């Protein structure tokens, strides 16, 4: 299959959102997506750009994305976080995931980051195998901690 990878533009955000929704369904949480197309446009292309996105196209359709943003490690320094690498189901196994990850690593290298990090669900063995074959170290002894919007609100209300 023929595909190309490029930097996303505002007009891609509808297709990007559709892929985010496809990922949520794959991860068995279809109602979890709260971000809107407008959010993606404002957050990715506004004055204070919060992320960088690569899109993969096949015959004019966006069939994959890699969305990254900067972080900072107190141990390592500058880090690039890969929030999501999504390949639509019909394109899995085509080499598209590798090509997107290649772009992320080249981008991180160009920024001079000292680490590129991301999370992968513990039951997603195909993704874990893919990342390990690429040389990634999957840290199985770490758990992800989060406060959602309600958790943040409750936390703030209970300070004092």
mmCIF file of C-alpha atoms in Angstrom:
data_model
loop_
_atom_site.group_PDB
_atom_site.id
_atom_site.type_symbol
_atom_site.label_atom_id
_atom_site.label_comp_id
_atom_site.label_asym_id
_atom_site.label_seq_id
_atom_site.Cartn_x
_atom_site.Cartn_y
_atom_site.Cartn_z
ATOM 1 C CA UNK A 1 0.000 0.000 0.000
ATOM 2 C CA UNK A 2 1.104 3.485 -0.783
ATOM 3 C CA UNK A 3 1.054 6.067 1.990
ATOM 4 C CA UNK A 4 2.740 9.320 2.856
ATOM 5 C CA UNK A 5 3.374 11.037 6.179
ATOM 6 C CA UNK A 6 3.272 14.769 6.749
ATOM 7 C CA UNK A 7 2.694 17.354 9.455
ATOM 8 C CA UNK A 8 -0.986 17.783 10.237
ATOM 9 C CA UNK A 9 -2.866 20.945 9.327
ATOM 10 C CA UNK A 10 -6.040 22.368 10.875
ATOM 11 C CA UNK A 11 -8.183 20.868 8.133
ATOM 12 C CA UNK A 12 -7.053 17.367 9.171
ATOM 13 C CA UNK A 13 -8.495 17.567 12.666
ATOM 14 C CA UNK A 14 -11.875 16.053 11.754
ATOM 15 C CA UNK A 15 -10.123 12.935 10.446
ATOM 16 C CA UNK A 16 -7.751 12.980 13.428
ATOM 17 C CA UNK A 17 -10.727 13.038 15.791
ATOM 18 C CA UNK A 18 -12.293 10.101 13.922
ATOM 19 C CA UNK A 19 -9.101 8.082 14.454
ATOM 20 C CA UNK A 20 -9.035 9.051 18.147
ATOM 21 C CA UNK A 21 -12.603 7.736 18.413
ATOM 22 C CA UNK A 22 -11.605 4.534 16.593
ATOM 23 C CA UNK A 23 -8.819 4.048 19.151
ATOM 24 C CA UNK A 24 -11.233 4.590 22.050
ATOM 25 C CA UNK A 25 -13.487 1.896 20.626
ATOM 26 C CA UNK A 26 -10.522 -0.468 20.177
ATOM 27 C CA UNK A 27 -9.517 0.188 23.790
ATOM 28 C CA UNK A 28 -13.074 -0.681 24.897
ATOM 29 C CA UNK A 29 -13.906 2.837 26.124
ATOM 30 C CA UNK A 30 -15.953 4.376 23.276
ATOM 31 C CA UNK A 31 -17.534 7.093 25.419
ATOM 32 C CA UNK A 32 -14.243 8.392 26.827
ATOM 33 C CA UNK A 33 -13.413 10.899 24.070
ATOM 34 C CA UNK A 34 -14.343 14.403 25.223
ATOM 35 C CA UNK A 35 -12.010 16.419 22.985
ATOM 36 C CA UNK A 36 -13.669 18.129 20.026
ATOM 37 C CA UNK A 37 -12.430 19.054 16.574
ATOM 38 C CA UNK A 38 -12.392 22.677 17.733
ATOM 39 C CA UNK A 39 -10.261 21.715 20.758
ATOM 40 C CA UNK A 40 -7.767 19.980 18.490
ATOM 41 C CA UNK A 41 -7.577 23.013 16.200
ATOM 42 C CA UNK A 42 -7.157 25.454 19.094
ATOM 43 C CA UNK A 43 -4.692 23.287 21.018
ATOM 44 C CA UNK A 44 -2.579 22.176 18.075
ATOM 45 C CA UNK A 45 -2.481 25.340 16.014
ATOM 46 C CA UNK A 46 -3.162 28.217 18.369
ATOM 47 C CA UNK A 47 -0.774 30.736 19.854
ATOM 48 C CA UNK A 48 0.279 28.301 22.606
ATOM 49 C CA UNK A 49 0.597 25.102 20.603
ATOM 50 C CA UNK A 50 0.161 22.136 22.962
ATOM 51 C CA UNK A 51 0.980 19.279 20.592
ATOM 52 C CA UNK A 52 2.462 18.330 17.243
ATOM 53 C CA UNK A 53 0.690 15.835 15.020
ATOM 54 C CA UNK A 54 1.823 13.746 12.078
ATOM 55 C CA UNK A 55 -0.790 12.294 9.732
ATOM 56 C CA UNK A 56 -0.473 9.404 7.324
ATOM 57 C CA UNK A 57 -2.423 9.501 4.076
ATOM 58 C CA UNK A 58 -3.391 6.718 1.710
ATOM 59 C CA UNK A 59 -5.166 7.716 -1.518
ATOM 60 C CA UNK A 60 -6.221 11.037 0.004
ATOM 61 C CA UNK A 61 -7.588 9.529 3.244
ATOM 62 C CA UNK A 62 -5.978 10.029 6.654
ATOM 63 C CA UNK A 63 -5.351 6.507 7.906
ATOM 64 C CA UNK A 64 -2.964 7.098 10.808
ATOM 65 C CA UNK A 65 -1.652 9.679 13.227
ATOM 66 C CA UNK A 66 1.079 10.196 15.765
ATOM 67 C CA UNK A 67 0.434 12.955 18.295
ATOM 68 C CA UNK A 68 3.311 14.167 20.491
ATOM 69 C CA UNK A 69 4.058 16.923 22.973
ATOM 70 C CA UNK A 70 7.064 18.083 25.042
ATOM 71 C CA UNK A 71 7.650 17.032 28.648
ATOM 72 C CA UNK A 72 10.507 17.459 31.061
ATOM 73 C CA UNK A 73 12.162 14.756 33.143
ATOM 74 C CA UNK A 74 13.861 15.775 36.369
ATOM 75 C CA UNK A 75 16.276 12.889 35.768
ATOM 76 C CA UNK A 76 16.885 13.183 32.018
ATOM 77 C CA UNK A 77 15.869 16.674 30.874
ATOM 78 C CA UNK A 78 13.814 17.274 27.710
ATOM 79 C CA UNK A 79 11.448 14.441 26.778
ATOM 80 C CA UNK A 80 8.986 13.948 23.948
ATOM 81 C CA UNK A 81 5.755 12.205 24.903
ATOM 82 C CA UNK A 82 3.948 10.160 22.276
ATOM 83 C CA UNK A 83 0.316 10.464 23.335
ATOM 84 C CA UNK A 84 -1.085 8.255 20.605
ATOM 85 C CA UNK A 85 0.084 6.369 17.562
ATOM 86 C CA UNK A 86 -3.066 5.283 15.737
ATOM 87 C CA UNK A 87 -3.316 3.236 12.564
ATOM 88 C CA UNK A 88 -6.792 2.552 11.234
ATOM 89 C CA UNK A 89 -7.663 -1.126 11.317
ATOM 90 C CA UNK A 90 -7.559 -1.680 7.555
ATOM 91 C CA UNK A 91 -3.964 -0.362 7.432
ATOM 92 C CA UNK A 92 -2.503 -2.400 10.312
ATOM 93 C CA UNK A 93 0.358 -4.595 9.160
ATOM 94 C CA UNK A 94 1.160 -2.304 6.212
ATOM 95 C CA UNK A 95 4.281 -0.736 7.747
ATOM 96 C CA UNK A 96 2.404 2.456 8.525
ATOM 97 C CA UNK A 97 2.925 2.178 12.299
ATOM 98 C CA UNK A 98 6.667 1.820 11.774
ATOM 99 C CA UNK A 99 6.718 4.805 9.430
ATOM 100 C CA UNK A 100 4.818 6.958 11.950
ATOM 101 C CA UNK A 101 7.113 5.890 14.792
ATOM 102 C CA UNK A 102 10.119 6.676 12.560
ATOM 103 C CA UNK A 103 8.782 10.233 12.133
ATOM 104 C CA UNK A 104 8.285 10.628 15.877
ATOM 105 C CA UNK A 105 11.830 9.461 16.621
ATOM 106 C CA UNK A 106 13.336 11.713 13.940
ATOM 107 C CA UNK A 107 11.299 14.645 15.288
ATOM 108 C CA UNK A 108 12.426 13.950 18.861
ATOM 109 C CA UNK A 109 16.014 13.668 17.721
ATOM 110 C CA UNK A 110 15.745 16.998 15.898
ATOM 111 C CA UNK A 111 14.507 18.584 19.137
ATOM 112 C CA UNK A 112 17.425 17.129 21.091
ATOM 113 C CA UNK A 113 15.240 15.206 23.545
ATOM 114 C CA UNK A 114 16.866 12.663 25.810
ATOM 115 C CA UNK A 115 13.915 10.298 25.889
ATOM 116 C CA UNK A 116 10.727 9.549 24.006
ATOM 117 C CA UNK A 117 8.043 7.981 26.166
ATOM 118 C CA UNK A 118 4.520 6.646 25.861
ATOM 119 C CA UNK A 119 2.082 4.251 27.477
ATOM 120 C CA UNK A 120 0.669 1.011 26.123
ATOM 121 C CA UNK A 121 -2.184 -1.012 27.602
ATOM 122 C CA UNK A 122 -0.955 -4.174 29.310
ATOM 123 C CA UNK A 123 -3.387 -6.356 27.301
ATOM 124 C CA UNK A 124 -2.320 -4.931 23.919
ATOM 125 C CA UNK A 125 0.321 -7.574 23.229
ATOM 126 C CA UNK A 126 0.600 -6.793 19.483
ATOM 127 C CA UNK A 127 1.528 -3.171 20.334
ATOM 128 C CA UNK A 128 3.919 -4.243 23.106
ATOM 129 C CA UNK A 129 5.642 -6.689 20.739
ATOM 130 C CA UNK A 130 5.845 -3.997 18.037
ATOM 131 C CA UNK A 131 7.429 -1.462 20.408
ATOM 132 C CA UNK A 132 9.876 -3.967 21.877
ATOM 133 C CA UNK A 133 10.992 -5.006 18.374
ATOM 134 C CA UNK A 134 11.699 -1.319 17.721
ATOM 135 C CA UNK A 135 13.986 -1.241 20.769
ATOM 136 C CA UNK A 136 11.594 0.297 23.293
ATOM 137 C CA UNK A 137 11.796 -0.772 26.908
ATOM 138 C CA UNK A 138 8.286 -1.486 28.243
ATOM 139 C CA UNK A 139 8.289 -0.647 31.954
ATOM 140 C CA UNK A 140 5.824 -3.168 33.340
ATOM 141 C CA UNK A 141 6.492 -2.220 36.958
ATOM 142 C CA UNK A 142 5.069 1.325 36.641
ATOM 143 C CA UNK A 143 1.423 2.248 37.024
ATOM 144 C CA UNK A 144 -0.125 5.355 35.486
ATOM 145 C CA UNK A 145 -1.703 7.785 37.963
ATOM 146 C CA UNK A 146 -4.249 10.380 36.843
ATOM 147 C CA UNK A 147 -6.719 12.890 38.199
ATOM 148 C CA UNK A 148 -9.653 13.427 35.836
ATOM 149 C CA UNK A 149 -11.668 16.667 35.754
ATOM 150 C CA UNK A 150 -13.907 15.556 38.616
ATOM 151 C CA UNK A 151 -10.879 14.356 40.588
ATOM 152 C CA UNK A 152 -9.156 17.723 40.132
ATOM 153 C CA UNK A 153 -12.298 19.558 41.265
ATOM 154 C CA UNK A 154 -12.670 17.301 44.333
ATOM 155 C CA UNK A 155 -8.982 17.710 45.169
ATOM 156 C CA UNK A 156 -9.223 21.517 44.991
ATOM 157 C CA UNK A 157 -12.364 21.519 47.141
ATOM 158 C CA UNK A 158 -10.593 19.451 49.802
ATOM 159 C CA UNK A 159 -7.425 21.568 50.042
ATOM 160 C CA UNK A 160 -7.120 23.336 53.416
#
